[in-house]
PDB file of C-alpha atoms in Angstrom:
ATOM      1  CA  MET O   1       0.001  -0.007   0.000  1.00  0.00           C
ATOM      2  CA  ILE O   2       1.189   3.504  -0.851  1.00  0.00           C
ATOM      3  CA  ALA O   3       0.117   5.497   2.211  1.00  0.00           C
ATOM      4  CA  SER O   4       1.385   8.898   1.051  1.00  0.00           C
ATOM      5  CA  VAL O   5       3.458  10.710  -1.546  1.00  0.00           C
ATOM      6  CA  ARG O   6       5.629  13.777  -1.100  1.00  0.00           C
ATOM      7  CA  GLY O   7       7.306  15.764  -3.829  1.00  0.00           C
ATOM      8  CA  ARG O   8       7.163  18.687  -6.206  1.00  0.00           C
ATOM      9  CA  VAL O   9       3.849  19.258  -7.957  1.00  0.00           C
ATOM     10  CA  ALA O  10       4.664  19.037 -11.667  1.00  0.00           C
ATOM     11  CA  ALA O  11       1.185  19.584 -13.091  1.00  0.00           C
ATOM     12  CA  ILE O  12      -2.429  20.091 -12.067  1.00  0.00           C
ATOM     13  CA  ALA O  13      -5.538  19.176 -14.079  1.00  0.00           C
ATOM     14  CA  PRO O  14      -9.247  19.194 -13.143  1.00  0.00           C
ATOM     15  CA  GLU O  15      -9.175  15.502 -12.155  1.00  0.00           C
ATOM     16  CA  GLY O  16      -5.780  15.191 -10.501  1.00  0.00           C
ATOM     17  CA  ALA O  17      -2.166  16.215 -10.086  1.00  0.00           C
ATOM     18  CA  VAL O  18       1.224  14.869 -11.076  1.00  0.00           C
ATOM     19  CA  VAL O  19       3.664  14.715  -8.157  1.00  0.00           C
ATOM     20  CA  GLU O  20       7.334  14.001  -8.794  1.00  0.00           C
ATOM     21  CA  VAL O  21       8.556  11.300  -6.447  1.00  0.00           C
ATOM     22  CA  GLY O  22      12.132  10.067  -6.810  1.00  0.00           C
ATOM     23  CA  GLY O  23      12.310  11.270 -10.420  1.00  0.00           C
ATOM     24  CA  ILE O  24       9.004   9.636 -11.347  1.00  0.00           C
ATOM     25  CA  GLY O  25       5.839  11.598 -12.102  1.00  0.00           C
ATOM     26  CA  VAL O  26       2.982  10.013 -10.176  1.00  0.00           C
ATOM     27  CA  LEU O  27      -0.578  10.773 -11.266  1.00  0.00           C
ATOM     28  CA  VAL O  28      -2.804  11.229  -8.199  1.00  0.00           C
ATOM     29  CA  HIS O  29      -6.573  11.639  -8.557  1.00  0.00           C
ATOM     30  CA  CYS O  30      -7.918  14.220  -6.097  1.00  0.00           C
ATOM     31  CA  THR O  31     -11.032  16.169  -5.170  1.00  0.00           C
ATOM     32  CA  PRO O  32     -11.252  19.791  -6.370  1.00  0.00           C
ATOM     33  CA  GLY O  33     -10.759  20.923  -2.774  1.00  0.00           C
ATOM     34  CA  THR O  34      -7.468  19.064  -2.497  1.00  0.00           C
ATOM     35  CA  LEU O  35      -6.307  20.325  -5.889  1.00  0.00           C
ATOM     36  CA  ALA O  36      -7.103  23.903  -4.915  1.00  0.00           C
ATOM     37  CA  ALA O  37      -4.505  23.704  -2.143  1.00  0.00           C
ATOM     38  CA  LEU O  38      -1.717  22.570  -4.494  1.00  0.00           C
ATOM     39  CA  ARG O  39       0.630  24.831  -6.431  1.00  0.00           C
ATOM     40  CA  VAL O  40       2.697  23.843  -9.441  1.00  0.00           C
ATOM     41  CA  GLY O  41       6.386  23.889  -8.586  1.00  0.00           C
ATOM     42  CA  GLU O  42       5.847  23.641  -4.838  1.00  0.00           C
ATOM     43  CA  GLU O  43       6.322  20.571  -2.654  1.00  0.00           C
ATOM     44  CA  ALA O  44       3.232  18.826  -1.373  1.00  0.00           C
ATOM     45  CA  ARG O  45       2.369  15.847   0.746  1.00  0.00           C
ATOM     46  CA  LEU O  46      -0.779  13.843  -0.013  1.00  0.00           C
ATOM     47  CA  ALA O  47      -2.253  10.968   1.962  1.00  0.00           C
ATOM     48  CA  THR O  48      -2.991   8.305  -0.662  1.00  0.00           C
ATOM     49  CA  SER O  49      -5.035   5.207  -1.302  1.00  0.00           C
ATOM     50  CA  LEU O  50      -4.118   2.758  -4.074  1.00  0.00           C
ATOM     51  CA  VAL O  51      -7.043   1.071  -5.835  1.00  0.00           C
ATOM     52  CA  VAL O  52      -5.994  -2.110  -7.610  1.00  0.00           C
ATOM     53  CA  ARG O  53      -8.042  -3.484 -10.495  1.00  0.00           C
ATOM     54  CA  GLU O  54      -7.319  -6.317 -12.887  1.00  0.00           C
ATOM     55  CA  ASP O  55      -6.347  -3.862 -15.631  1.00  0.00           C
ATOM     56  CA  SER O  56      -5.261  -0.764 -13.708  1.00  0.00           C
ATOM     57  CA  LEU O  57      -3.568   0.730 -10.655  1.00  0.00           C
ATOM     58  CA  THR O  58      -5.129   4.067  -9.635  1.00  0.00           C
ATOM     59  CA  LEU O  59      -3.787   6.318  -6.901  1.00  0.00           C
ATOM     60  CA  PHE O  60      -6.115   8.705  -5.079  1.00  0.00           C
ATOM     61  CA  GLY O  61      -4.765  11.580  -2.999  1.00  0.00           C
ATOM     62  CA  PHE O  62      -6.137  13.609  -0.086  1.00  0.00           C
ATOM     63  CA  GLY O  63      -5.176  16.635   1.934  1.00  0.00           C
ATOM     64  CA  THR O  64      -5.627  14.803   5.249  1.00  0.00           C
ATOM     65  CA  ASP O  65      -5.364  11.288   6.602  1.00  0.00           C
ATOM     66  CA  ASP O  66      -8.986  11.537   7.745  1.00  0.00           C
ATOM     67  CA  GLU O  67     -10.169  12.148   4.179  1.00  0.00           C
ATOM     68  CA  ARG O  68      -8.286   9.030   3.062  1.00  0.00           C
ATOM     69  CA  LEU O  69      -9.813   7.007   5.904  1.00  0.00           C
ATOM     70  CA  VAL O  70     -13.324   8.100   5.002  1.00  0.00           C
ATOM     71  CA  PHE O  71     -12.629   7.440   1.301  1.00  0.00           C
ATOM     72  CA  GLU O  72     -11.682   3.858   2.099  1.00  0.00           C
ATOM     73  CA  LEU O  73     -14.585   3.324   4.489  1.00  0.00           C
ATOM     74  CA  LEU O  74     -17.078   4.642   1.958  1.00  0.00           C
ATOM     75  CA  GLN O  75     -16.045   1.871  -0.431  1.00  0.00           C
ATOM     76  CA  THR O  76     -17.115  -0.765   2.084  1.00  0.00           C
ATOM     77  CA  ALA O  77     -20.712   0.286   1.417  1.00  0.00           C
ATOM     78  CA  ASN O  78     -22.604  -1.750  -1.172  1.00  0.00           C
ATOM     79  CA  GLY O  79     -22.463  -0.095  -4.591  1.00  0.00           C
ATOM     80  CA  VAL O  80     -19.829   2.517  -3.730  1.00  0.00           C
ATOM     81  CA  GLY O  81     -16.657   2.414  -5.788  1.00  0.00           C
ATOM     82  CA  PRO O  82     -13.675   4.782  -5.747  1.00  0.00           C
ATOM     83  CA  LYS O  83     -15.233   7.255  -8.202  1.00  0.00           C
ATOM     84  CA  VAL O  84     -18.400   7.646  -6.144  1.00  0.00           C
ATOM     85  CA  ALA O  85     -16.397   7.792  -2.909  1.00  0.00           C
ATOM     86  CA  LEU O  86     -14.247  10.587  -4.355  1.00  0.00           C
ATOM     87  CA  ALA O  87     -17.375  12.406  -5.561  1.00  0.00           C
ATOM     88  CA  MET O  88     -18.808  12.199  -2.043  1.00  0.00           C
ATOM     89  CA  LEU O  89     -15.708  13.850  -0.623  1.00  0.00           C
ATOM     90  CA  ALA O  90     -15.857  16.497  -3.351  1.00  0.00           C
ATOM     91  CA  VAL O  91     -19.339  17.475  -2.145  1.00  0.00           C
ATOM     92  CA  HIS O  92     -19.040  16.863   1.606  1.00  0.00           C
ATOM     93  CA  THR O  93     -16.248  17.070   4.156  1.00  0.00           C
ATOM     94  CA  PRO O  94     -15.552  13.905   6.195  1.00  0.00           C
ATOM     95  CA  ASN O  95     -17.467  15.306   9.170  1.00  0.00           C
ATOM     96  CA  ALA O  96     -20.390  16.328   6.965  1.00  0.00           C
ATOM     97  CA  LEU O  97     -20.588  12.731   5.732  1.00  0.00           C
ATOM     98  CA  ARG O  98     -20.495  11.491   9.316  1.00  0.00           C
ATOM     99  CA  ILE O  99     -23.373  13.819  10.130  1.00  0.00           C
ATOM    100  CA  ALA O 100     -25.367  12.680   7.099  1.00  0.00           C
ATOM    101  CA  VAL O 101     -24.921   8.994   7.912  1.00  0.00           C
ATOM    102  CA  ALA O 102     -25.506   9.375  11.650  1.00  0.00           C
ATOM    103  CA  SER O 103     -28.695  11.407  11.082  1.00  0.00           C
ATOM    104  CA  ALA O 104     -29.871   9.268   8.128  1.00  0.00           C
ATOM    105  CA  ASP O 105     -29.917  12.380   5.920  1.00  0.00           C
ATOM    106  CA  VAL O 106     -30.794  10.870   2.555  1.00  0.00           C
ATOM    107  CA  LYS O 107     -31.202  14.304   0.953  1.00  0.00           C
ATOM    108  CA  ALA O 108     -27.628  15.297   1.802  1.00  0.00           C
ATOM    109  CA  LEU O 109     -26.212  12.090   0.317  1.00  0.00           C
ATOM    110  CA  THR O 110     -28.228  12.357  -2.882  1.00  0.00           C
ATOM    111  CA  ARG O 111     -26.555  15.686  -3.605  1.00  0.00           C
ATOM    112  CA  VAL O 112     -23.613  13.584  -4.726  1.00  0.00           C
ATOM    113  CA  PRO O 113     -23.655  12.749  -8.452  1.00  0.00           C
ATOM    114  CA  GLY O 114     -24.321   9.042  -8.896  1.00  0.00           C
ATOM    115  CA  VAL O 115     -26.029   8.538  -5.537  1.00  0.00           C
ATOM    116  CA  GLY O 116     -29.796   8.065  -5.657  1.00  0.00           C
ATOM    117  CA  PRO O 117     -32.255   7.628  -2.764  1.00  0.00           C
ATOM    118  CA  LYS O 118     -31.883   3.843  -2.647  1.00  0.00           C
ATOM    119  CA  GLY O 119     -28.116   4.089  -2.814  1.00  0.00           C
ATOM    120  CA  ALA O 120     -28.124   6.678  -0.037  1.00  0.00           C
ATOM    121  CA  GLN O 121     -30.190   4.403   2.160  1.00  0.00           C
ATOM    122  CA  ARG O 122     -27.774   1.517   1.559  1.00  0.00           C
ATOM    123  CA  ILE O 123     -24.836   3.746   2.452  1.00  0.00           C
ATOM    124  CA  ILE O 124     -26.523   4.766   5.704  1.00  0.00           C
ATOM    125  CA  VAL O 125     -27.208   1.165   6.662  1.00  0.00           C
ATOM    126  CA  ASP O 126     -23.743  -0.078   5.718  1.00  0.00           C
ATOM    127  CA  LEU O 127     -21.778   2.757   7.322  1.00  0.00           C
ATOM    128  CA  LYS O 128     -23.780   3.775  10.381  1.00  0.00           C
ATOM    129  CA  ASP O 129     -21.397   1.931  12.700  1.00  0.00           C
ATOM    130  CA  LYS O 130     -18.197   2.617  10.745  1.00  0.00           C
ATOM    131  CA  LEU O 131     -17.749   6.336  10.104  1.00  0.00           C
ATOM    132  CA  GLY O 132     -18.183   7.390  13.720  1.00  0.00           C
ATOM    133  CA  THR O 133     -19.849  10.541  15.050  1.00  0.00           C
ATOM    134  CA  PRO O 134     -17.244  13.033  16.300  1.00  0.00           C
ATOM    135  CA  GLU O 135     -18.575  15.454  18.887  1.00  0.00           C
ATOM    136  CA  GLU O 136     -18.043  18.519  16.714  1.00  0.00           C
ATOM    137  CA  ALA O 137     -19.906  16.914  13.846  1.00  0.00           C
ATOM    138  CA  VAL O 138     -22.874  15.961  15.995  1.00  0.00           C
ATOM    139  CA  ASN O 139     -23.025  19.452  17.507  1.00  0.00           C
ATOM    140  CA  ALA O 140     -22.963  21.003  14.054  1.00  0.00           C
ATOM    141  CA  ALA O 141     -25.831  18.808  12.964  1.00  0.00           C
ATOM    142  CA  LEU O 142     -27.879  19.694  16.048  1.00  0.00           C
ATOM    143  CA  ASP O 143     -27.449  23.453  15.872  1.00  0.00           C
ATOM    144  CA  GLY O 144     -27.585  23.718  12.077  1.00  0.00           C
ATOM    145  CA  THR O 145     -24.100  25.127  11.606  1.00  0.00           C
ATOM    146  CA  ALA O 146     -22.718  22.431   9.308  1.00  0.00           C
ATOM    147  CA  ALA O 147     -20.763  24.244   6.625  1.00  0.00           C
ATOM    148  CA  VAL O 148     -21.590  24.267   2.929  1.00  0.00           C
ATOM    149  CA  PRO O 149     -18.518  23.711   0.731  1.00  0.00           C
ATOM    150  CA  PRO O 150     -17.187  27.130  -0.417  1.00  0.00           C
ATOM    151  CA  TRP O 151     -17.329  26.482  -4.160  1.00  0.00           C
ATOM    152  CA  ARG O 152     -16.268  30.004  -5.101  1.00  0.00           C
ATOM    153  CA  ASP O 153     -12.976  29.826  -3.201  1.00  0.00           C
ATOM    154  CA  GLN O 154     -12.263  26.299  -4.413  1.00  0.00           C
ATOM    155  CA  VAL O 155     -12.885  27.103  -8.095  1.00  0.00           C
ATOM    156  CA  HIS O 156     -10.937  30.355  -7.852  1.00  0.00           C
ATOM    157  CA  SER O 157      -7.970  28.672  -6.120  1.00  0.00           C
ATOM    158  CA  GLY O 158      -8.063  25.839  -8.627  1.00  0.00           C
ATOM    159  CA  LEU O 159      -7.846  28.246 -11.562  1.00  0.00           C
ATOM    160  CA  VAL O 160      -4.994  30.215 -10.013  1.00  0.00           C
ATOM    161  CA  GLY O 161      -3.224  26.933  -9.256  1.00  0.00           C
ATOM    162  CA  LEU O 162      -3.518  26.036 -12.947  1.00  0.00           C
ATOM    163  CA  GLY O 163      -1.690  29.218 -13.860  1.00  0.00           C
ATOM    164  CA  TYR O 164      -4.486  31.685 -14.604  1.00  0.00           C
ATOM    165  CA  SER O 165      -4.252  35.231 -13.285  1.00  0.00           C
ATOM    166  CA  VAL O 166      -6.341  36.338 -10.312  1.00  0.00           C
ATOM    167  CA  ARG O 167      -8.274  38.673 -12.607  1.00  0.00           C
ATOM    168  CA  ASP O 168      -9.091  35.895 -15.094  1.00  0.00           C
ATOM    169  CA  ALA O 169     -10.104  33.624 -12.215  1.00  0.00           C
ATOM    170  CA  ASP O 170     -12.374  36.333 -10.798  1.00  0.00           C
ATOM    171  CA  GLU O 171     -14.115  36.816 -14.138  1.00  0.00           C
ATOM    172  CA  ALA O 172     -14.523  33.076 -14.748  1.00  0.00           C
ATOM    173  CA  VAL O 173     -15.974  32.536 -11.262  1.00  0.00           C
ATOM    174  CA  ALA O 174     -18.414  35.405 -11.828  1.00  0.00           C
ATOM    175  CA  THR O 175     -19.516  33.778 -15.083  1.00  0.00           C
ATOM    176  CA  VAL O 176     -20.149  30.315 -13.666  1.00  0.00           C
ATOM    177  CA  ALA O 177     -21.879  31.782 -10.625  1.00  0.00           C
ATOM    178  CA  VAL O 178     -25.057  31.887 -12.713  1.00  0.00           C
ATOM    179  CA  GLN O 179     -24.831  28.109 -13.134  1.00  0.00           C
ATOM    180  CA  ALA O 180     -24.166  27.645  -9.426  1.00  0.00           C
ATOM    181  CA  ASP O 181     -27.096  29.861  -8.436  1.00  0.00           C
ATOM    182  CA  ALA O 182     -29.374  27.799 -10.682  1.00  0.00           C
ATOM    183  CA  GLU O 183     -28.235  24.634  -8.896  1.00  0.00           C
ATOM    184  CA  ILE O 184     -28.912  26.198  -5.493  1.00  0.00           C
ATOM    185  CA  ALA O 185     -32.362  27.382  -6.621  1.00  0.00           C
ATOM    186  CA  GLN O 186     -33.228  23.773  -7.437  1.00  0.00           C
ATOM    187  CA  GLY O 187     -32.106  22.621  -3.995  1.00  0.00           C
ATOM    188  CA  ARG O 188     -28.830  21.115  -5.153  1.00  0.00           C
ATOM    189  CA  VAL O 189     -25.313  21.814  -3.909  1.00  0.00           C
ATOM    190  CA  PRO O 190     -23.023  23.270  -6.621  1.00  0.00           C
ATOM    191  CA  GLN O 191     -20.486  20.679  -7.768  1.00  0.00           C
ATOM    192  CA  VAL O 192     -16.988  22.153  -7.631  1.00  0.00           C
ATOM    193  CA  ALA O 193     -15.607  19.804 -10.312  1.00  0.00           C
ATOM    194  CA  VAL O 194     -18.403  20.713 -12.729  1.00  0.00           C
ATOM    195  CA  LEU O 195     -18.010  24.433 -12.074  1.00  0.00           C
ATOM    196  CA  LEU O 196     -14.230  24.249 -12.446  1.00  0.00           C
ATOM    197  CA  LYS O 197     -14.619  22.586 -15.852  1.00  0.00           C
ATOM    198  CA  ALA O 198     -17.166  25.238 -16.848  1.00  0.00           C
ATOM    199  CA  ALA O 199     -14.755  27.986 -15.771  1.00  0.00           C
ATOM    200  CA  LEU O 200     -11.972  26.391 -17.820  1.00  0.00           C
ATOM    201  CA  ARG O 201     -14.266  26.367 -20.863  1.00  0.00           C
ATOM    202  CA  VAL O 202     -14.967  30.050 -20.329  1.00  0.00           C
ATOM    203  CA  LEU O 203     -11.259  30.834 -20.212  1.00  0.00           C
ATOM    204  CA  SER O 204     -10.428  28.631 -23.199  1.00  0.00           C
ATOM    205  CA  VAL O 205     -12.514  30.701 -25.616  1.00  0.00           C
ATOM    206  CA  ARG O 206     -10.765  33.975 -24.797  1.00  0.00           C
TER     207      ARG O 206
END
């Protein structure tokens, strides 16, 4: 098992980053939130989880060990593979997922692309005794202060990390805000990965 990688960030793309380790460029798939914290040319350390398939070896990276732990636990639920687990962590923080499972919040889980009501119910049943309920997460659920992922900051940081100027990032974020507002109006949480791709499309036509 590859528990972590540390090295210079050689490249960043919407789906992952290339980290140079011992002269080898390692492709690490990450959530938009993790990617937003990386900078090309700077050293980074990512907690990692290696997913082995018959025809592939895929490395997933996370900003914290807790994110990696939750990523691996999520895959113990029936019907949840690495792509869905990564999508869940792109939408919710580890504690937000603990809150959703502990409180049987189907609506929160179905905000994740690829997770329907039945899938959410299976996840709740399969993980209710695995994810744990940290005190701060339970308190946040009780008093209604659980945070919504800051998509604006994540998309903006992601664009700057890819080499765009702050001004270009500001304009692109303002453009895709219309799309995000439409999602919110329909009761859905804006998906950072989707908005980041939309912002990149906006910048590519300039």
